[in-house]
Short mmCIF file of C-alpha atoms and ligand atoms in Angstrom, two decimals:
data_model
loop_
_atom_site.label_atom_id
_atom_site.label_comp_id
_atom_site.label_asym_id
_atom_site.label_seq_id
_atom_site.Cartn_x
_atom_site.Cartn_y
_atom_site.Cartn_z
CA MET A 28 -11.27 2.81 6.48
CA ASN A 29 -10.59 0.38 9.34
CA ALA A 30 -13.36 -2.04 8.22
CA HIS A 31 -11.91 -2.08 4.76
CA ASP A 32 -8.33 -2.45 6.02
CA SER A 33 -9.59 -5.56 7.88
CA GLU A 34 -11.05 -6.90 4.58
CA LYS A 35 -7.69 -6.40 2.88
CA VAL A 36 -5.71 -8.01 5.74
CA SER A 37 -8.18 -10.95 5.84
CA GLY A 38 -7.76 -11.39 2.06
CA THR A 39 -3.97 -11.44 2.43
CA LEU A 40 -4.25 -14.12 5.10
CA LEU A 41 -6.51 -16.27 2.92
CA GLU A 42 -3.98 -15.85 0.13
CA HIS A 43 -1.22 -17.14 2.43
CA GLY A 44 -3.23 -20.26 3.08
CA TYR A 45 -5.03 -19.36 6.31
CA THR A 46 -8.66 -20.08 6.82
CA GLN A 47 -11.21 -17.98 8.66
CA VAL A 48 -12.83 -19.37 11.80
CA ALA A 49 -15.96 -18.31 13.55
CA THR A 50 -14.58 -17.15 16.95
CA PRO A 51 -11.23 -15.97 18.40
CA GLU A 52 -11.26 -19.12 20.57
CA ASP A 53 -11.04 -21.29 17.52
CA ALA A 54 -8.21 -19.29 15.96
CA GLY A 55 -4.42 -19.91 15.94
CA LEU A 56 -3.70 -16.36 14.89
CA VAL A 57 -5.77 -13.43 16.31
CA LEU A 58 -5.28 -9.95 14.85
CA TYR A 59 -6.99 -7.14 16.53
CA ASN A 60 -7.52 -4.10 14.34
CA THR A 61 -7.86 -0.96 16.44
CA CYS A 62 -9.18 2.66 16.13
CA SER A 63 -8.11 5.55 18.33
CA ILE A 64 -10.70 8.03 17.27
CA ARG A 65 -12.73 7.51 20.42
CA ASP A 66 -11.81 8.29 23.96
CA LYS A 67 -9.74 5.83 26.04
CA ALA A 68 -9.09 3.62 23.02
CA GLU A 69 -5.78 2.32 24.35
CA GLN A 70 -7.28 1.27 27.65
CA LYS A 71 -10.02 -0.70 25.75
CA VAL A 72 -7.40 -2.37 23.63
CA PHE A 73 -5.37 -3.49 26.65
CA ASN A 74 -8.50 -4.79 28.37
CA ARG A 75 -9.40 -6.79 25.29
CA LEU A 76 -5.91 -8.09 24.95
CA GLN A 77 -6.05 -9.24 28.60
CA ASN A 78 -9.19 -11.22 27.75
CA PHE A 79 -7.46 -12.69 24.71
CA LYS A 80 -4.56 -13.76 26.88
CA ARG A 81 -6.93 -15.78 29.17
CA ALA A 82 -8.11 -17.61 26.08
CA GLY A 83 -4.49 -17.82 24.83
CA ASN A 84 -3.19 -21.44 24.66
CA GLY A 85 -0.43 -21.12 22.13
CA LYS A 86 -2.20 -18.65 19.90
CA ILE A 87 -0.25 -15.88 18.17
CA PHE A 88 -1.72 -12.37 18.85
CA GLY A 89 -1.23 -9.20 16.83
CA VAL A 90 -2.43 -5.57 17.21
CA LEU A 91 -3.10 -3.57 14.01
CA GLY A 92 -4.25 -0.08 13.21
CA CYS A 93 -4.16 3.25 14.94
CA VAL A 94 -3.60 2.12 18.54
CA ALA A 95 -0.73 -0.05 17.33
CA GLN A 96 0.85 2.91 15.63
CA GLN A 97 0.34 5.15 18.62
CA GLU A 98 1.51 2.84 21.40
CA GLY A 99 4.20 1.07 19.34
CA GLU A 100 6.57 -1.30 21.11
CA LYS A 101 5.07 -0.32 24.47
CA ILE A 102 2.38 -2.86 23.63
CA PHE A 103 4.94 -5.72 23.94
CA ASP A 104 5.78 -4.52 27.45
CA ARG A 105 2.19 -4.20 28.65
CA ALA A 106 0.98 -7.31 26.83
CA PRO A 107 3.93 -9.73 26.39
CA HIS A 108 1.67 -12.34 24.69
CA VAL A 109 1.40 -9.98 21.61
CA SER A 110 3.84 -10.86 18.77
CA LEU A 111 3.01 -8.31 16.14
CA VAL A 112 2.36 -4.58 16.32
CA CYS A 113 1.57 -2.94 12.98
CA GLY A 114 0.21 0.47 11.92
CA SER A 115 -1.78 0.87 8.76
CA ALA A 116 1.07 2.58 6.87
CA SER A 117 2.98 -0.74 7.09
CA TYR A 118 0.23 -2.93 5.71
CA PRO A 119 1.95 -3.15 2.31
CA ARG A 120 4.57 -5.22 4.19
CA PHE A 121 2.00 -7.42 5.96
CA GLY A 122 2.80 -10.52 3.97
CA GLU A 123 6.53 -10.27 4.94
CA MET A 124 5.61 -9.88 8.63
CA LEU A 125 3.43 -12.95 8.44
CA VAL A 126 6.42 -14.94 7.21
CA GLN A 127 8.51 -13.70 10.19
CA LEU A 128 5.68 -14.71 12.61
CA GLU A 129 5.52 -18.17 11.02
CA ALA A 130 9.30 -18.46 11.37
CA GLY A 131 8.90 -18.04 15.15
CA ALA A 132 9.69 -14.25 15.58
CA ARG A 133 7.89 -12.93 18.58
CA ARG A 134 8.35 -9.10 18.39
CA VAL A 135 7.49 -8.23 14.83
CA THR A 136 6.80 -4.54 14.16
CA GLY A 137 5.59 -2.38 11.31
CA LEU A 138 5.62 1.14 12.58
CA SER A 139 7.35 3.30 10.01
CA LEU A 140 5.22 6.26 8.76
CA ASP A 141 7.88 7.12 6.18
CA THR A 142 6.13 5.66 3.11
CA GLU A 143 4.78 6.67 -0.29
CA GLU A 144 3.03 3.29 -0.77
CA THR A 145 -0.61 2.46 -0.55
CA PHE A 146 -2.00 -0.91 0.39
CA ASP A 147 -3.19 -2.25 -2.90
CA THR A 148 -4.04 -5.94 -2.98
CA PRO A 149 -6.11 -8.04 -5.27
CA PHE A 150 -6.88 -10.40 -2.37
CA THR A 151 -9.48 -8.33 -0.46
CA ARG A 152 -12.06 -10.53 1.22
CA ARG A 153 -15.24 -8.44 1.10
CA ASP A 154 -17.86 -8.58 3.73
CA ASN A 155 -20.77 -7.42 1.58
CA PRO A 156 -21.66 -9.10 -1.67
CA HIS A 157 -23.26 -5.98 -3.29
CA ARG A 158 -21.47 -2.97 -1.88
CA ALA A 159 -17.67 -2.68 -1.99
CA TYR A 160 -15.09 -0.17 -0.63
CA ILE A 161 -12.19 1.09 -2.69
CA THR A 162 -9.49 3.04 -0.89
CA ILE A 163 -8.28 5.82 -3.26
CA ILE A 164 -6.01 7.80 -0.88
CA GLU A 165 -4.43 6.98 2.51
CA GLY A 166 -3.10 9.17 5.31
CA CYS A 167 -3.62 12.85 5.80
CA ASP A 168 -1.52 16.03 5.29
CA LYS A 169 -3.85 18.30 7.23
CA SER A 170 -3.09 18.99 10.96
CA CYS A 171 -6.43 19.56 12.66
CA ALA A 172 -5.57 20.38 16.29
CA TYR A 173 -7.74 17.54 17.75
CA CYS A 174 -6.91 14.71 15.39
CA VAL A 175 -4.55 11.75 15.73
CA VAL A 176 -4.82 10.52 12.14
CA PRO A 177 -1.73 12.25 10.68
CA PHE A 178 0.22 10.51 13.49
CA THR A 179 -1.37 7.04 13.01
CA ARG A 180 -1.90 6.82 9.31
CA GLY A 181 1.02 8.79 7.99
CA PRO A 182 1.27 11.27 5.11
CA GLU A 183 -1.23 11.53 2.25
CA ARG A 184 -0.62 9.12 -0.70
CA SER A 185 -2.98 8.54 -3.59
CA ARG A 186 -3.36 5.38 -5.57
CA THR A 187 -2.92 5.58 -9.38
CA SER A 188 -6.17 6.12 -11.23
CA GLU A 189 -5.27 3.05 -13.33
CA SER A 190 -5.27 0.84 -10.23
CA VAL A 191 -8.53 2.34 -8.84
CA MET A 192 -10.34 1.91 -12.20
CA ALA A 193 -9.10 -1.66 -12.58
CA GLU A 194 -10.50 -2.51 -9.13
CA ALA A 195 -13.82 -0.75 -9.97
CA ARG A 196 -14.20 -2.72 -13.20
CA ARG A 197 -13.24 -5.97 -11.47
CA LEU A 198 -15.84 -5.35 -8.82
CA ALA A 199 -18.60 -4.46 -11.39
CA GLY A 200 -17.69 -7.65 -13.27
CA ALA A 201 -18.06 -9.63 -10.01
CA GLY A 202 -21.64 -8.29 -9.56
CA TYR A 203 -21.00 -5.42 -7.06
CA SER A 204 -23.35 -2.58 -7.85
CA GLU A 205 -22.40 -0.02 -5.26
CA ILE A 206 -18.92 1.40 -4.73
CA GLN A 207 -17.75 3.56 -1.89
CA LEU A 208 -14.55 5.47 -2.47
CA LEU A 209 -12.58 5.85 0.72
CA GLY A 210 -9.96 8.12 2.18
CA GLN A 211 -9.26 10.42 5.13
CA ASN A 212 -9.66 13.26 2.69
CA VAL A 213 -10.86 12.02 -0.66
CA ASN A 214 -11.10 15.52 -2.04
CA SER A 215 -7.40 15.94 -2.06
CA TYR A 216 -6.96 12.87 -4.29
CA ARG A 217 -4.19 13.44 -6.92
CA ASP A 218 -3.45 10.69 -9.39
CA PRO A 219 0.36 10.13 -9.15
CA SER A 220 0.47 8.75 -12.71
CA PRO A 221 0.85 10.99 -15.79
CA ALA A 222 -2.95 11.02 -16.22
CA GLY A 223 -3.03 13.34 -13.20
CA TRP A 224 -6.77 13.10 -12.46
CA ASN A 225 -8.15 14.99 -9.51
CA PHE A 226 -10.98 13.68 -7.35
CA ALA A 227 -13.85 14.95 -9.53
CA ALA A 228 -12.37 13.32 -12.56
CA LEU A 229 -11.87 10.00 -10.78
CA LEU A 230 -15.41 10.16 -9.37
CA GLU A 231 -16.89 10.63 -12.85
CA ARG A 232 -14.87 7.82 -14.36
CA VAL A 233 -15.87 5.37 -11.61
CA ALA A 234 -19.54 6.39 -11.96
CA ALA A 235 -19.36 5.63 -15.68
CA VAL A 236 -18.20 2.02 -15.19
CA THR A 237 -20.80 -0.36 -16.68
CA GLY A 238 -22.62 -2.18 -13.90
CA ILE A 239 -22.02 0.31 -11.19
CA ARG A 240 -25.44 1.84 -10.12
CA ARG A 241 -24.27 3.72 -7.08
CA VAL A 242 -21.06 5.54 -6.05
CA ARG A 243 -20.56 7.10 -2.68
CA TYR A 244 -17.44 8.72 -1.19
CA THR A 245 -16.17 9.50 2.22
CA THR A 246 -14.70 11.59 3.79
CA SER A 247 -14.60 15.12 2.37
CA HIS A 248 -12.70 18.14 3.71
CA PRO A 249 -14.47 21.48 3.08
CA ARG A 250 -11.21 23.16 2.21
CA ASP A 251 -10.63 20.81 -0.71
CA PHE A 252 -14.24 20.30 -1.71
CA GLY A 253 -14.33 22.12 -5.09
CA LYS A 254 -17.27 23.09 -7.29
CA ASP A 255 -16.06 20.64 -9.89
CA ILE A 256 -17.19 17.81 -7.52
CA VAL A 257 -20.76 19.16 -7.40
CA GLU A 258 -20.69 19.44 -11.23
CA ALA A 259 -19.51 15.88 -11.57
CA MET A 260 -22.27 14.74 -9.34
CA ASP A 261 -24.89 16.64 -11.28
CA ARG A 262 -23.65 14.93 -14.51
CA HIS A 263 -23.81 11.36 -13.21
CA GLN A 264 -26.98 9.92 -11.61
CA ALA A 265 -24.92 6.99 -10.38
CA ILE A 266 -23.19 9.34 -7.87
CA CYS A 267 -25.50 9.19 -4.88
CA ASP A 268 -27.53 12.13 -3.68
CA HIS A 269 -25.61 12.53 -0.47
CA VAL A 270 -22.62 14.57 0.61
CA HIS A 271 -21.04 14.19 4.03
CA LEU A 272 -19.20 17.44 4.64
CA PRO A 273 -17.75 17.63 8.19
CA VAL A 274 -17.91 21.18 9.58
CA GLN A 275 -16.93 20.56 13.20
CA SER A 276 -18.07 24.01 14.43
CA GLY A 277 -20.17 26.88 13.28
CA SER A 278 -17.77 29.48 14.70
CA THR A 279 -14.85 30.73 12.55
CA ARG A 280 -12.95 31.55 15.74
CA VAL A 281 -13.17 27.90 16.84
CA LEU A 282 -12.52 26.60 13.31
CA ARG A 283 -9.27 28.69 13.33
CA SER A 284 -8.25 27.30 16.71
CA MET A 285 -9.00 23.78 15.42
CA GLU A 286 -6.73 24.58 12.35
CA ARG A 287 -9.48 23.46 10.04
CA GLN A 288 -8.25 25.87 7.27
CA TYR A 289 -11.69 27.29 6.33
CA THR A 290 -14.08 29.87 7.72
CA ARG A 291 -17.77 29.50 8.35
CA ASP A 292 -18.47 31.59 5.22
CA GLU A 293 -16.23 29.46 3.07
CA TYR A 294 -18.07 26.38 4.37
CA MET A 295 -21.42 27.96 3.64
CA ARG A 296 -20.35 28.73 0.07
CA ARG A 297 -19.92 24.95 -0.52
CA ILE A 298 -23.37 24.35 1.04
CA GLU A 299 -24.81 26.95 -1.40
CA TRP A 300 -23.26 25.10 -4.38
CA LEU A 301 -24.93 21.94 -3.22
CA LYS A 302 -28.32 23.53 -2.48
CA SER A 303 -28.41 25.20 -5.87
CA ALA A 304 -27.25 22.08 -7.77
CA GLY A 305 -29.12 20.10 -10.37
CA ARG A 306 -30.39 17.55 -7.85
CA ARG A 307 -31.42 17.62 -4.23
CA TYR A 308 -28.52 16.30 -2.15
CA SER A 309 -28.84 15.16 1.40
CA LEU A 310 -26.29 16.80 3.64
CA THR A 311 -24.65 15.33 6.73
CA THR A 312 -21.84 16.46 8.94
CA ASP A 313 -19.62 15.91 12.02
CA ILE A 314 -19.63 18.36 14.93
CA ILE A 315 -17.37 18.56 18.01
CA VAL A 316 -18.74 20.45 20.98
CA GLY A 317 -16.69 21.81 23.82
CA PHE A 318 -13.41 22.28 21.96
CA PRO A 319 -11.03 24.20 24.29
CA GLY A 320 -11.99 27.85 24.29
CA GLU A 321 -15.48 27.35 22.81
CA THR A 322 -17.68 29.98 24.38
CA GLU A 323 -21.46 29.95 24.67
CA GLN A 324 -21.50 32.43 21.71
CA ASP A 325 -19.42 30.09 19.63
CA PHE A 326 -21.71 27.21 20.46
CA GLU A 327 -24.75 29.33 19.51
CA GLN A 328 -23.19 29.91 16.10
CA THR A 329 -23.06 26.09 15.61
CA LEU A 330 -26.70 25.89 16.51
CA ASP A 331 -27.43 28.68 14.09
CA LEU A 332 -25.49 26.75 11.37
CA LEU A 333 -27.82 23.81 11.91
CA ASP A 334 -30.80 26.13 11.29
CA GLN A 335 -29.18 27.45 8.14
CA VAL A 336 -27.99 24.19 6.64
CA GLN A 337 -30.81 21.84 7.74
CA TYR A 338 -28.70 18.72 7.80
CA ASP A 339 -30.33 15.35 7.17
CA SER A 340 -28.17 13.79 9.87
CA LEU A 341 -25.06 14.46 11.84
CA PHE A 342 -22.44 12.76 14.03
CA SER A 343 -21.86 14.77 17.15
CA PHE A 344 -19.10 14.33 19.75
CA LYS A 345 -17.87 15.91 22.95
CA TYR A 346 -14.27 17.02 22.45
CA SER A 347 -11.84 14.74 24.24
CA PRO A 348 -8.00 15.14 24.18
CA ARG A 349 -5.83 12.76 22.14
CA PRO A 350 -2.13 11.98 22.44
CA ASN A 351 0.21 13.79 20.02
CA THR A 352 -2.25 16.53 19.09
CA ALA A 353 -1.89 20.32 19.33
CA ALA A 354 -5.19 20.64 21.28
CA LEU A 355 -3.70 18.65 24.12
CA GLN A 356 -1.66 21.70 25.20
CA MET A 357 -4.65 24.13 25.01
CA SER A 358 -5.89 25.70 28.19
CA ASP A 359 -9.44 27.04 28.67
CA VAL A 360 -10.92 23.55 28.83
CA VAL A 361 -14.69 23.36 28.73
CA PRO A 362 -15.96 21.47 31.84
CA ASP A 363 -17.48 18.03 31.10
CA GLU A 364 -20.93 18.91 32.36
CA GLU A 365 -21.04 21.94 30.04
CA LYS A 366 -19.86 19.79 27.10
CA GLN A 367 -22.62 17.29 27.94
CA ARG A 368 -25.24 20.06 28.05
CA ARG A 369 -24.12 21.37 24.67
CA LEU A 370 -24.16 17.92 23.15
CA VAL A 371 -27.70 17.26 24.32
CA THR A 372 -28.86 20.74 23.13
CA LEU A 373 -27.31 20.13 19.70
CA GLN A 374 -28.75 16.63 19.38
CA GLU A 375 -32.24 17.78 20.41
CA LYS A 376 -32.19 20.53 17.86
CA GLN A 377 -31.00 18.14 15.15
CA ARG A 378 -33.58 15.55 16.08
CA ALA A 379 -36.30 18.16 15.44
CA ILE A 380 -34.80 18.99 12.10
CA GLN A 381 -34.62 15.32 11.13
CA ILE A 382 -38.23 14.65 12.18
CA ARG A 383 -39.40 17.53 9.93
CA ARG A 384 -37.17 16.64 7.02
CA ASN A 385 -38.03 12.93 7.04
CA ALA A 386 -41.72 13.75 7.28
CA GLU A 387 -41.39 15.69 4.02
CA MET A 388 -40.54 12.42 2.30
CA ILE A 389 -43.91 10.82 3.02
CA GLY A 390 -45.63 10.04 -0.33
CA ASP A 391 -42.34 10.00 -2.32
CA ILE A 392 -41.24 6.99 -4.29
CA ARG A 393 -37.57 6.24 -3.66
CA GLU A 394 -35.33 3.59 -5.16
CA VAL A 395 -33.69 1.42 -2.42
CA LEU A 396 -30.84 -1.03 -2.50
CA VAL A 397 -32.15 -3.91 -0.34
CA GLU A 398 -29.57 -4.66 2.40
CA GLY A 399 -31.32 -7.21 4.64
CA ARG A 400 -34.49 -8.20 6.47
CA HIS A 401 -35.99 -7.54 9.87
CA GLN A 402 -37.62 -10.92 10.49
CA SER A 403 -39.43 -9.79 13.62
CA LEU A 404 -40.99 -6.71 11.89
CA GLY A 405 -41.63 -8.55 8.56
CA GLN A 406 -39.84 -5.70 6.80
CA TRP A 407 -37.03 -5.49 4.31
CA ILE A 408 -34.18 -3.02 5.02
CA GLY A 409 -33.43 -0.66 2.15
CA ARG A 410 -31.03 2.22 1.65
CA THR A 411 -31.93 5.23 -0.52
CA SER A 412 -29.44 7.05 -2.76
CA ASP A 413 -29.51 9.89 -0.24
CA ASN A 414 -28.36 7.45 2.45
CA ARG A 415 -31.62 7.08 4.39
CA THR A 416 -32.70 3.79 5.84
CA LEU A 417 -36.09 2.96 4.36
CA ASN A 418 -37.64 -0.22 5.73
CA PHE A 419 -40.47 -1.64 3.68
CA THR A 420 -42.96 -4.44 3.15
CA HIS A 421 -43.13 -6.33 -0.08
CA THR A 422 -46.04 -8.70 -0.72
CA ALA A 423 -45.28 -10.17 -4.19
CA GLY A 424 -43.11 -13.23 -3.91
CA ASP A 425 -42.38 -12.49 -0.27
CA GLY A 426 -40.55 -15.73 0.22
CA ASP A 427 -37.72 -14.74 -2.11
CA SER A 428 -34.71 -12.90 -0.90
CA LEU A 429 -34.59 -9.36 -2.19
CA VAL A 430 -31.16 -8.60 -0.81
CA GLY A 431 -28.97 -6.85 -3.44
CA ARG A 432 -31.89 -5.79 -5.59
CA TYR A 433 -32.95 -2.22 -6.40
CA LEU A 434 -36.69 -1.58 -5.84
CA PRO A 435 -38.97 1.42 -5.90
CA VAL A 436 -40.62 2.02 -2.53
CA ARG A 437 -43.34 4.49 -1.48
CA VAL A 438 -42.65 6.20 1.85
CA THR A 439 -45.61 5.90 4.19
CA ARG A 440 -44.21 6.77 7.61
CA SER A 441 -41.18 8.60 9.02
CA GLY A 442 -39.24 8.87 12.26
CA PRO A 443 -36.19 10.87 13.27
CA ASN A 444 -33.73 8.26 11.97
CA SER A 445 -35.48 6.26 9.27
CA LEU A 446 -38.43 5.88 6.94
CA VAL A 447 -41.02 3.13 6.47
CA GLY A 448 -42.81 2.28 3.27
CA GLU A 449 -44.11 -0.31 0.86
CA SER A 450 -42.68 -1.53 -2.39
CA VAL A 451 -44.52 -0.39 -5.52
CA THR A 452 -44.76 -1.61 -9.05
CA VAL A 453 -43.79 1.14 -11.49
CA VAL A 454 -45.70 0.71 -14.66
S1 LIG B 2 -8.55 16.33 7.75
FE1 LIG B 2 -8.20 16.86 9.88
S2 LIG B 2 -9.77 15.60 10.99
FE2 LIG B 2 -9.59 14.68 8.92
S3 LIG B 2 -8.09 13.08 9.10
FE3 LIG B 2 -6.92 14.87 8.46
S4 LIG B 2 -6.23 15.84 10.40
FE4 LIG B 2 -7.88 14.34 10.90
#
């Protein structure tokens, strides 16, 4: 979401006559887009701002994103060389704020969360010429006990299906072949226009746009992940063979204390829908270890969940407290050494699962979208529909760039995090 927000902000700047330079040193205006999902984010932001100040020399500085929303006007006090503090819910007013900065204002803020608007702009400057993000929903109405997002990105608000579809068609017309639909919780998408589409309906319509070969979406919330989404995926080959369904814990007791709004059994029902679907979907997840009150038995239930689901990959984190969250007040904190031990145990288990699952792919022929080249290895970098990295050699016409093409590749080797293969000619 943040990367795509930066693309939209950059596009707005270009539209206002700005040009992009290669380094902050060359810039007259430096906007720092921030994320507070990781620990000590504010401190990192202030350290970076201090470095910017040294390279200052009449430049205008702005802080955008979650840390801007969280710290608000305090940023002006701690970093007086900053002139703009703006959270993501205020980006629809970004053009206005730019005008104020240009007029010499030196404490411009966009901090209101009271909005029903989404940041729709035709001026996005996209970083990748083949794969494009489309935001379909912003903010979040859930209240997971560890999460700052409802406080930094505001309430849930969906874009109209008409505006999403127009953007998808425009992108296809411009040669983009892969679309990634974005939102904090894409599954709770509700078209605010009379058409009233839900997420599954939108997903199907985007997948049917001529020229779009791949559609991905992130992130899902198990509570709102309905069977209609699996059915839509089964009907449209363009929807990629991958579902990221964050579970966070394998223990219903911990899920309750996290306020995740589903039980382990309810989560597993969704996994069963996916495992018994018409295609084989790769499954990935997010897990937090050491949430306050997590016992050894709770943690073992998470390990057991890994055995049951057999994820293709996962993102794992040690719990760390965040400002403005309910978990901040919870006692029964798990000591850091214990969190670290659980994290290592979890990651070792998952690594063994990935080694086994990736080895099962050897001999398969997979279609990849070519994303780049490893010059030193003499390999092209490809991504499969199920979101695996498949690096490969290609002998025919090796001097030509393959980036952006879709090619069949036979898997010849596997590791815990990626596959290696060679391109094949399908007769
Ligand atoms: S669903 Fe929960 S974890 Fe995800 S953004 Fe909303 S509050 Fe945060």
